[in-house]
Coordinates of C-alpha atoms and ligand atoms in Angstrom, one line a residue:
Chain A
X262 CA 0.0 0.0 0.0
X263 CA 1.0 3.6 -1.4
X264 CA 0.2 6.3 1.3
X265 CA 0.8 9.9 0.2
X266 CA 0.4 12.9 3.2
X267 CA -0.4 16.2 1.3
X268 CA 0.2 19.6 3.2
X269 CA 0.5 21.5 0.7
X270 CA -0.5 22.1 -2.9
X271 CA 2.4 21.0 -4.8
X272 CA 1.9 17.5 -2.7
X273 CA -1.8 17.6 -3.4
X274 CA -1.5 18.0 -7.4
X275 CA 1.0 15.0 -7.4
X276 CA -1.7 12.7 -5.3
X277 CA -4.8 14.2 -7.4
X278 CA -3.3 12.6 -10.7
X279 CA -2.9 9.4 -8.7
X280 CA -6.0 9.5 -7.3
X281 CA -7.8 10.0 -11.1
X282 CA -6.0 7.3 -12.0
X283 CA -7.5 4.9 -9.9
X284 CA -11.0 6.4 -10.2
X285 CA -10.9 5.7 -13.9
X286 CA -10.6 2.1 -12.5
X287 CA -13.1 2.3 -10.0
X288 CA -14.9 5.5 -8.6
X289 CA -14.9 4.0 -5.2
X290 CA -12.8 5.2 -2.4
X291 CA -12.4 4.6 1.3
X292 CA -13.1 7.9 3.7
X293 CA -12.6 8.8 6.7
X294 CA -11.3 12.0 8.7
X295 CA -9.8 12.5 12.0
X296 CA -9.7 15.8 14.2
X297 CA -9.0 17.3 17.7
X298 CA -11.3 16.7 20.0
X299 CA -10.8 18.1 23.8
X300 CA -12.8 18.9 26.2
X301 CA -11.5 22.2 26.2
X302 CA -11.2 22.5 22.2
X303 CA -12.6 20.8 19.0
X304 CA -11.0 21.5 15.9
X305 CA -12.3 21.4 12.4
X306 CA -11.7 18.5 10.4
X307 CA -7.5 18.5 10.5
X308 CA -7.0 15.1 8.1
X309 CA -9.0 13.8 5.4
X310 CA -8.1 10.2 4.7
X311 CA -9.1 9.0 0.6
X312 CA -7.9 4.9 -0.1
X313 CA -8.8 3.8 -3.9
X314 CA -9.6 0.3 -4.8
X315 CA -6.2 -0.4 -5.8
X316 CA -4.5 0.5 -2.3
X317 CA -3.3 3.8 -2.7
X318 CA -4.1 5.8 0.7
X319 CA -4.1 9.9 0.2
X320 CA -3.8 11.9 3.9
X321 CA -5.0 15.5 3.2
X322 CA -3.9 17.6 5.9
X323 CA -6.6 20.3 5.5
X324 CA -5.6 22.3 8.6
X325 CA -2.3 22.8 6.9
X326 CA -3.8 23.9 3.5
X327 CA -3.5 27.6 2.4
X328 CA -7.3 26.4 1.0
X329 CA -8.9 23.2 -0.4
X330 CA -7.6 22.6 -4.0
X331 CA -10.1 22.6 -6.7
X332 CA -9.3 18.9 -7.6
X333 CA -10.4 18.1 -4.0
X334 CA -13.8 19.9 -4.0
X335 CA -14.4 18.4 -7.1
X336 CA -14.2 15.0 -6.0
X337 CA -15.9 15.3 -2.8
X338 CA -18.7 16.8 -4.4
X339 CA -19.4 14.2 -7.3
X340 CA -22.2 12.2 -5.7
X341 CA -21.1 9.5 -8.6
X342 CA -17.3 8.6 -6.9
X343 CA -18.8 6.5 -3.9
X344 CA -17.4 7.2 -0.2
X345 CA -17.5 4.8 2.1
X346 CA -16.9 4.3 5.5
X347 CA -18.5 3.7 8.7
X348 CA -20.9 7.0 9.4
X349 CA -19.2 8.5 6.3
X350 CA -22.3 10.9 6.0
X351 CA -21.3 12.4 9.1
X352 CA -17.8 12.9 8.4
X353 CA -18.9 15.0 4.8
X354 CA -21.2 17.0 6.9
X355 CA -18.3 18.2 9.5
X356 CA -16.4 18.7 6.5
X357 CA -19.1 21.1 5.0
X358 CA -19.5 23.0 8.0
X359 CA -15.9 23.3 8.6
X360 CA -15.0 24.3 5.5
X361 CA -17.8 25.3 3.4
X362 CA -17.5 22.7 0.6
X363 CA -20.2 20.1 -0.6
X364 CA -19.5 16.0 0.0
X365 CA -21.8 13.9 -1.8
X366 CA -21.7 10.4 -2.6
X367 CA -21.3 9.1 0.8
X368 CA -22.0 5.1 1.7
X369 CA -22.4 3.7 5.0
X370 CA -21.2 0.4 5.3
X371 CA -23.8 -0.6 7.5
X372 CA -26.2 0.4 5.2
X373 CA -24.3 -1.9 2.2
X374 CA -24.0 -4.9 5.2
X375 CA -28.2 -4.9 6.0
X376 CA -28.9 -4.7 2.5
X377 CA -26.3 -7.6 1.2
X378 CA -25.7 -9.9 4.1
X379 CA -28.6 -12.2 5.8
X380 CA -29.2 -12.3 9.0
X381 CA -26.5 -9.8 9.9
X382 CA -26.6 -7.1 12.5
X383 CA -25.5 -4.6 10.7
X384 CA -24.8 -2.5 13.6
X385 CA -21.2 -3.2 14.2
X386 CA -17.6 -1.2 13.8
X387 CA -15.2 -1.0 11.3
X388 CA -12.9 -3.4 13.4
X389 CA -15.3 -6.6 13.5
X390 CA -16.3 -6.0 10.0
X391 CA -12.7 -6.2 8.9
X392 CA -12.2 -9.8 11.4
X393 CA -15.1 -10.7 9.4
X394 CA -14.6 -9.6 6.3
X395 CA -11.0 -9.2 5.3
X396 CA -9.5 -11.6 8.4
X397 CA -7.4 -8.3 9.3
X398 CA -7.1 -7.8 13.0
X399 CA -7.0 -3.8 13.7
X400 CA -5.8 -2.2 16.1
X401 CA -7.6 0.8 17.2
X402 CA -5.4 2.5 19.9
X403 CA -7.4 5.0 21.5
X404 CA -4.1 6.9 22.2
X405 CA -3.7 7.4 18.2
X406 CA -7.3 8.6 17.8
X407 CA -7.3 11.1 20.1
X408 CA -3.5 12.0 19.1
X409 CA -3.0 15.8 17.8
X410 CA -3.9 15.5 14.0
X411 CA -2.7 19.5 14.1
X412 CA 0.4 18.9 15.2
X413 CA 3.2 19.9 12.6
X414 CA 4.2 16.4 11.7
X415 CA 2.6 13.7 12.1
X416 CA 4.4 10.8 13.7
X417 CA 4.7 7.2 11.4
X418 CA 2.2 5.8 13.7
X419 CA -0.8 8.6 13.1
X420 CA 0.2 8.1 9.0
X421 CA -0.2 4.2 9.8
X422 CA -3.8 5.1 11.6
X423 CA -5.3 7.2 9.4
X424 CA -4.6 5.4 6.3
X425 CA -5.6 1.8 7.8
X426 CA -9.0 3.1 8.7
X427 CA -9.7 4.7 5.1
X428 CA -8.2 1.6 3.5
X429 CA -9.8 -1.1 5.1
X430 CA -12.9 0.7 4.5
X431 CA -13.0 0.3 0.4
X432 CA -11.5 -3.5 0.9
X433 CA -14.7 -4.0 2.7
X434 CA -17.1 -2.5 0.7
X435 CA -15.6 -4.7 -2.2
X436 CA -15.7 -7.4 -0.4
X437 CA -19.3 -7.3 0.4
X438 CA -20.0 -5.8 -3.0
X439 CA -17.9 -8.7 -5.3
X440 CA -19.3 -11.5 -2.7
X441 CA -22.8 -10.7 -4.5
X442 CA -21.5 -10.0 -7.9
X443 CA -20.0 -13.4 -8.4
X444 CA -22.9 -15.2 -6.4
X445 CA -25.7 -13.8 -8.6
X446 CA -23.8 -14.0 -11.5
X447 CA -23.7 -10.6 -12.6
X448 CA -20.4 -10.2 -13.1
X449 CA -18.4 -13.0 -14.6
X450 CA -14.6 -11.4 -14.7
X451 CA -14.1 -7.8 -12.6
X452 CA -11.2 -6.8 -15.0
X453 CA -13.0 -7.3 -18.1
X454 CA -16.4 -6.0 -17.5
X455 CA -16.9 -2.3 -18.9
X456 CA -20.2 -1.4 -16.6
X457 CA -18.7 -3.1 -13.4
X458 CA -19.3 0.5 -11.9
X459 CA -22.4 1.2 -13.3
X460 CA -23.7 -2.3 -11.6
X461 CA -21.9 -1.2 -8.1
X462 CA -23.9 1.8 -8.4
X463 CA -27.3 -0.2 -9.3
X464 CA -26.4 -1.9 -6.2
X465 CA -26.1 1.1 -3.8
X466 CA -29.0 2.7 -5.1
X467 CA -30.8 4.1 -2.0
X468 CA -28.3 3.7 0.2
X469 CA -25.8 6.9 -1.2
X470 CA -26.0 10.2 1.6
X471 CA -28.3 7.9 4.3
X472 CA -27.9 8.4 7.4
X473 CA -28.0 4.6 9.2
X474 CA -30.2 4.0 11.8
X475 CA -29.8 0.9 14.3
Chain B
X248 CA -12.9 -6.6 -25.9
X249 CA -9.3 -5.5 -28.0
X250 CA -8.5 -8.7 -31.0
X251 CA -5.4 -8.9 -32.2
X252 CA -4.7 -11.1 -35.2
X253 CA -1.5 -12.1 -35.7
X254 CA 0.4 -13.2 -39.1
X255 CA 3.4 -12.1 -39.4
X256 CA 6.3 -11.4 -36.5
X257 CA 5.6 -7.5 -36.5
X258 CA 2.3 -8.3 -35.9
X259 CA 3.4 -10.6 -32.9
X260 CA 5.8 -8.2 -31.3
X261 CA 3.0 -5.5 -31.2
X262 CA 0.7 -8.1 -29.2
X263 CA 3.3 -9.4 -27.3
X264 CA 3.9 -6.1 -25.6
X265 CA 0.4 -6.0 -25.0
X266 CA -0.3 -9.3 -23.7
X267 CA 3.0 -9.4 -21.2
X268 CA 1.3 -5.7 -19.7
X269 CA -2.2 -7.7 -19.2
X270 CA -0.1 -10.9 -17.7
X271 CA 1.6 -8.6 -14.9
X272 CA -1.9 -8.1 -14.1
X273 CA -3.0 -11.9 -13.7
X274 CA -1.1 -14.4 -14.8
X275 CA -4.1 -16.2 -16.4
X276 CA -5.0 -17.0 -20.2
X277 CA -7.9 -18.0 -21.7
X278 CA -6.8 -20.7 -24.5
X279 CA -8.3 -22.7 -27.6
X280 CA -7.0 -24.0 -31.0
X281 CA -8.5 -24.3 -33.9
X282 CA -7.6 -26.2 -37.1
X283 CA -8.7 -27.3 -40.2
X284 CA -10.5 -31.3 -39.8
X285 CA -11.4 -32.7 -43.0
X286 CA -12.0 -36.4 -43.9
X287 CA -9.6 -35.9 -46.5
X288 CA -6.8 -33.6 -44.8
X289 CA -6.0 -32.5 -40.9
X290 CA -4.0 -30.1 -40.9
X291 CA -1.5 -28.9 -37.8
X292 CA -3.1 -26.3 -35.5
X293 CA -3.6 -23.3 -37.6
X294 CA -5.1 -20.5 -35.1
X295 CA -4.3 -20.0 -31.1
X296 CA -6.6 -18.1 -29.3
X297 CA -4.9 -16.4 -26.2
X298 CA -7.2 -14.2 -23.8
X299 CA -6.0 -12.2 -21.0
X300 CA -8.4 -10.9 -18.0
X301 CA -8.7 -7.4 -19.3
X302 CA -10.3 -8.7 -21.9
X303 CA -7.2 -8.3 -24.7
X304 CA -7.8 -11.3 -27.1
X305 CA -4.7 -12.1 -29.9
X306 CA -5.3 -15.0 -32.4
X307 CA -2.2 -16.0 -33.6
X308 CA -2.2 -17.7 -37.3
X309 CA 0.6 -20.1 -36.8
X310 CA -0.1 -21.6 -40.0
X311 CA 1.4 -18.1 -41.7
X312 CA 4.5 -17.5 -39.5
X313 CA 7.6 -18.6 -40.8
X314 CA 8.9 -19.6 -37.2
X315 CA 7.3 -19.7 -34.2
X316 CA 8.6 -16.2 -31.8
X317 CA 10.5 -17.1 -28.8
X318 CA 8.0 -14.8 -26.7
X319 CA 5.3 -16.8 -27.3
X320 CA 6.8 -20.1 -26.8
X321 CA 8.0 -18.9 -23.4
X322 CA 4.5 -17.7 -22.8
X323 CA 3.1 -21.4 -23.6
X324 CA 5.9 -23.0 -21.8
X325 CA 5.1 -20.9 -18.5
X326 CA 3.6 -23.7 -16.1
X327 CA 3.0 -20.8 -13.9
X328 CA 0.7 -18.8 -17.2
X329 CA -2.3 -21.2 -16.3
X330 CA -4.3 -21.8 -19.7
X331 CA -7.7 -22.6 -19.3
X332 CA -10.3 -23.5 -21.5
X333 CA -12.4 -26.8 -22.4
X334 CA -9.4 -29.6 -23.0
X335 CA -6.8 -27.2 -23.1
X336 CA -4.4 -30.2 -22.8
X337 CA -5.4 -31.9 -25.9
X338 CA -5.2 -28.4 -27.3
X339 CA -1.3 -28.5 -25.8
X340 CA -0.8 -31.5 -27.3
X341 CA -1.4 -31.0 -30.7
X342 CA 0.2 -27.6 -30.7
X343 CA 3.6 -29.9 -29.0
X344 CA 3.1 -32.7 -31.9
X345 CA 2.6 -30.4 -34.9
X346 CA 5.3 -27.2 -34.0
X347 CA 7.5 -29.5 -31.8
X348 CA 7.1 -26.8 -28.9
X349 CA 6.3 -27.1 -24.9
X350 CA 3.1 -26.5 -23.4
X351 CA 2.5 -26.1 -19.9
X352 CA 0.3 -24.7 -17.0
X353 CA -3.3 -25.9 -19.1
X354 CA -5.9 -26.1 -16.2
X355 CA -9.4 -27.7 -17.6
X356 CA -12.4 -25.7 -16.5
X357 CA -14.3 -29.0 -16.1
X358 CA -11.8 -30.2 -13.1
X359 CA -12.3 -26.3 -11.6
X360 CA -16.1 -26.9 -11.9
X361 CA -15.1 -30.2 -10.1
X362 CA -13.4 -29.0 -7.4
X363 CA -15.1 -25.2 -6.5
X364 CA -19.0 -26.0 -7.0
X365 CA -20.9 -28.5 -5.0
X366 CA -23.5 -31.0 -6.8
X367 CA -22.5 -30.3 -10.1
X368 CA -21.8 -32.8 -13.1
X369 CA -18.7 -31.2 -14.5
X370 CA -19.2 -32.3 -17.7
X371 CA -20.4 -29.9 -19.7
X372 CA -19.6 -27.5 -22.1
X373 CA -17.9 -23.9 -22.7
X374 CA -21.4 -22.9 -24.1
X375 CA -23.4 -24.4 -20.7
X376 CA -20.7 -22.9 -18.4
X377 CA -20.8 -19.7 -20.3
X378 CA -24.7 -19.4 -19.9
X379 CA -24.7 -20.6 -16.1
X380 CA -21.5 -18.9 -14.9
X381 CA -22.0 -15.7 -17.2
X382 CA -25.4 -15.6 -18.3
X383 CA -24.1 -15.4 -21.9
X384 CA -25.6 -17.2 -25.5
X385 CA -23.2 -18.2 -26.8
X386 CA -23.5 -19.1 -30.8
X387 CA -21.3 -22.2 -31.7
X388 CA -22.1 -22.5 -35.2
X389 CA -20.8 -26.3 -36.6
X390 CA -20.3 -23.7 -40.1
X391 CA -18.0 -21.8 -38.8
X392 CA -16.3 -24.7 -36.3
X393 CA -15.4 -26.3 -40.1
X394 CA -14.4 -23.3 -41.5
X395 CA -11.4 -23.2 -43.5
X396 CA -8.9 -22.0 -40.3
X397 CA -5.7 -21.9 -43.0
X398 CA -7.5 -19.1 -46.0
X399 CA -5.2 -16.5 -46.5
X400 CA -7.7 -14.3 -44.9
X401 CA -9.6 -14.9 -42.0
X402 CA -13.1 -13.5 -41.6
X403 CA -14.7 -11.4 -39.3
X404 CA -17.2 -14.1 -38.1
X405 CA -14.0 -16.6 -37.9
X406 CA -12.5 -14.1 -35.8
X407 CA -14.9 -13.5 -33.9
X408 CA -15.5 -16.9 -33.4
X409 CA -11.9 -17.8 -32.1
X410 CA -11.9 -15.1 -30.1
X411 CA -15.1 -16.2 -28.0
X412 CA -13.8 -19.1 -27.2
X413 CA -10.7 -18.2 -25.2
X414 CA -12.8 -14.8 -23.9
X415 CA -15.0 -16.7 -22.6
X416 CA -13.0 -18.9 -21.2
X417 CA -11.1 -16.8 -19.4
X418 CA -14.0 -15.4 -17.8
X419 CA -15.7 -18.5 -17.0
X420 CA -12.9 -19.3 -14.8
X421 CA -12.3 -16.0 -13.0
X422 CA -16.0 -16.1 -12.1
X423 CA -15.8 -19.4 -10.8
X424 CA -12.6 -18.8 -8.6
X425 CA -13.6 -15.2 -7.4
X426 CA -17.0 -16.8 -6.3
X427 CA -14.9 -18.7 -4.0
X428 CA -12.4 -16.2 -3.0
X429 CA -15.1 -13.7 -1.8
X430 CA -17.4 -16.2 -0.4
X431 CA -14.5 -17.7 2.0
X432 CA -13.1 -14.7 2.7
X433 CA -9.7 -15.3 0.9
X434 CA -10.1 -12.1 -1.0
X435 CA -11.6 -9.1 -0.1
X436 CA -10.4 -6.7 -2.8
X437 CA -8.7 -8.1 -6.3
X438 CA -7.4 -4.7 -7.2
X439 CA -5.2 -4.2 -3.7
X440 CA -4.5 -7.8 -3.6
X441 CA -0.7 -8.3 -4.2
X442 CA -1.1 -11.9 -3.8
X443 CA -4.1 -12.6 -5.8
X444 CA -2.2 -14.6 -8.2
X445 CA -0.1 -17.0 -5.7
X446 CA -3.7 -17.3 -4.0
X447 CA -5.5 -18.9 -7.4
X448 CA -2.7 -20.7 -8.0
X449 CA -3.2 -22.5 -4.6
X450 CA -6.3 -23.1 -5.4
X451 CA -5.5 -24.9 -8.7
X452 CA -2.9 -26.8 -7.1
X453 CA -3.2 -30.0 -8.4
X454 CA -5.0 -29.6 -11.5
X455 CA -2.4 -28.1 -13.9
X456 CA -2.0 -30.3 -16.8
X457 CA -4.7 -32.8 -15.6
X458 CA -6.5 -34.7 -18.0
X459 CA -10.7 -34.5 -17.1
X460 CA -12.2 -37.7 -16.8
X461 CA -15.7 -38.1 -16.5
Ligands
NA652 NA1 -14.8 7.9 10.9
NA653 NA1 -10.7 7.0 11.9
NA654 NA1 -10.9 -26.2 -27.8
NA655 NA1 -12.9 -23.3 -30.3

């Protein structure tokens, strides 16, 4: 796995050609953010963490931005690149309100769990869903989460964090997604098939910018 | 889906390039012969059909090259290229009796229908397969089977023809194995995957150059 941190706008035009790249694969990515949150201060969204299907991981650093490249905006307001995460809808909205700019496209992956998997409570973290669905063990150090995402660097370990979370997230989705693909039949051969996205689309329909409820 | 037919060695080093890109990607080939099978003449193996994932077919018209290019015999040598199709032994066979060359790494899709799906009689067909595992009609017209393989030109519907064959069978077989990846967890994303390709060849282990039986 690729992880790119941007801080500043040179970075950030190097990581946007990557990331349109991959979306011309797949317009899928994983999305998370992390901020400061105190009792005596919460800060605006400080990292925005992007992971396409392929496994490249993009940390924005937004509290170190001069101001939110153009490239960025667009891509977090195209409602057709998917975002997806657990409470993803959330995250966009703190984003909006933080820094004025449109999200859309968001996908909860509880939402894509009721709607795919039987019998499932779909009510569960981002840590059991990757036990069950990628076998990865994750370790969410409460220490790192509420670690200073504004501090000037960030240590190996936060980079490590952040990315994880945003990058387990897509493998997840596609793992639930590609499950029912291949077991209904409607996609034979992921590489091959020119509407693959179109039918991941089909599949979410209803279930892009909902908020989950329990 | 890109077809490539080749004839000459200009022609082969142009889809060589191409198929080598698609084989860093998955190291998989869809595979079929054809020749001409007269009662009164049966001739060597006059077209190969190789298809890669992506979808990148080339038909190469051994019958028309002066020798046979060292890329592709290393390709068809490659025990670790699996070659799947319906008999793609036999196919191996012929190719090793009438141009004196190796073939390895052919893995039937009957003995994968064998081993990754419950109840079924493997026996069948690349057109049954095609319509259970792909929901596609396939049109195997006994006209075109006989056609003359070894005309100076080949037509469109002979081309077409070959191609299918190896297409589809390259597709027949990623469905079946990603069904079983997904469902048992073994994958959860094919693009991030670095070790996609060690993990289907585990599960073919064993059935590499193994003649079907019934
Ligand atoms: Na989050
Ligand atoms: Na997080
Ligand atoms: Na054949
Ligand atoms: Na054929």
């Amino acid at each position: 796995p690729k992880t790119l941190v941007v801080s500043d706008s040179a970075e950030w035009d190097r990581a946007e050609d990557l990331l349109n790249a991959d979306l011309r694969v797949a317009k899928v990515l994983g999305f998370d953010c992390e901020w400061v949150s105190r009792t005596d201060y919460h800060g605006p969204v400080a990292l925005l963490q992007l992971a396409t299907v392929t496994g490249l991981c993009v940390l924005v650093r937004l509290c170190k931005l001069e101001e939110i490249p153009e490239g960025l905006k667009k891509i977090l307001a195209d409602k057709s690149i998917l975002k997806t995460g657990v409470d993803p809808l959330n995250d966009g909205k703190k984003i909006t309100q933080d820094y004025d700019i449109p999200v859309k496209g968001s996908v909860d992956l509880r939402n894509v769990l009721r709607r795919f998997v039987r019998g499932i409570n779909p009510n569960i973290g981002l840590k059991k869903m990757a036990k069950d669905y990628l076998d990865v063990d994750m370790d969410k150090s409460i220490f790192l989460r509420c670690s200073n995402w504004e501090a000037d660097q960030l240590t190996p370990e936060q980079v490590n964090y952040g990315a994880t979370d945003a990058l387990v997230g897509v493998d997840i989705f596609m793992a639930i997604v590609s499950r029912r693909l291949f077991r209904s039949g409607i996609v034979g051969n992921l590489w091959s098939d020119d509407d693959l996205f179109k039918k991941i689309q089909a599949m979410c329909q209803g279930l892009v910018d909902v908020k989950f409820s329990a």
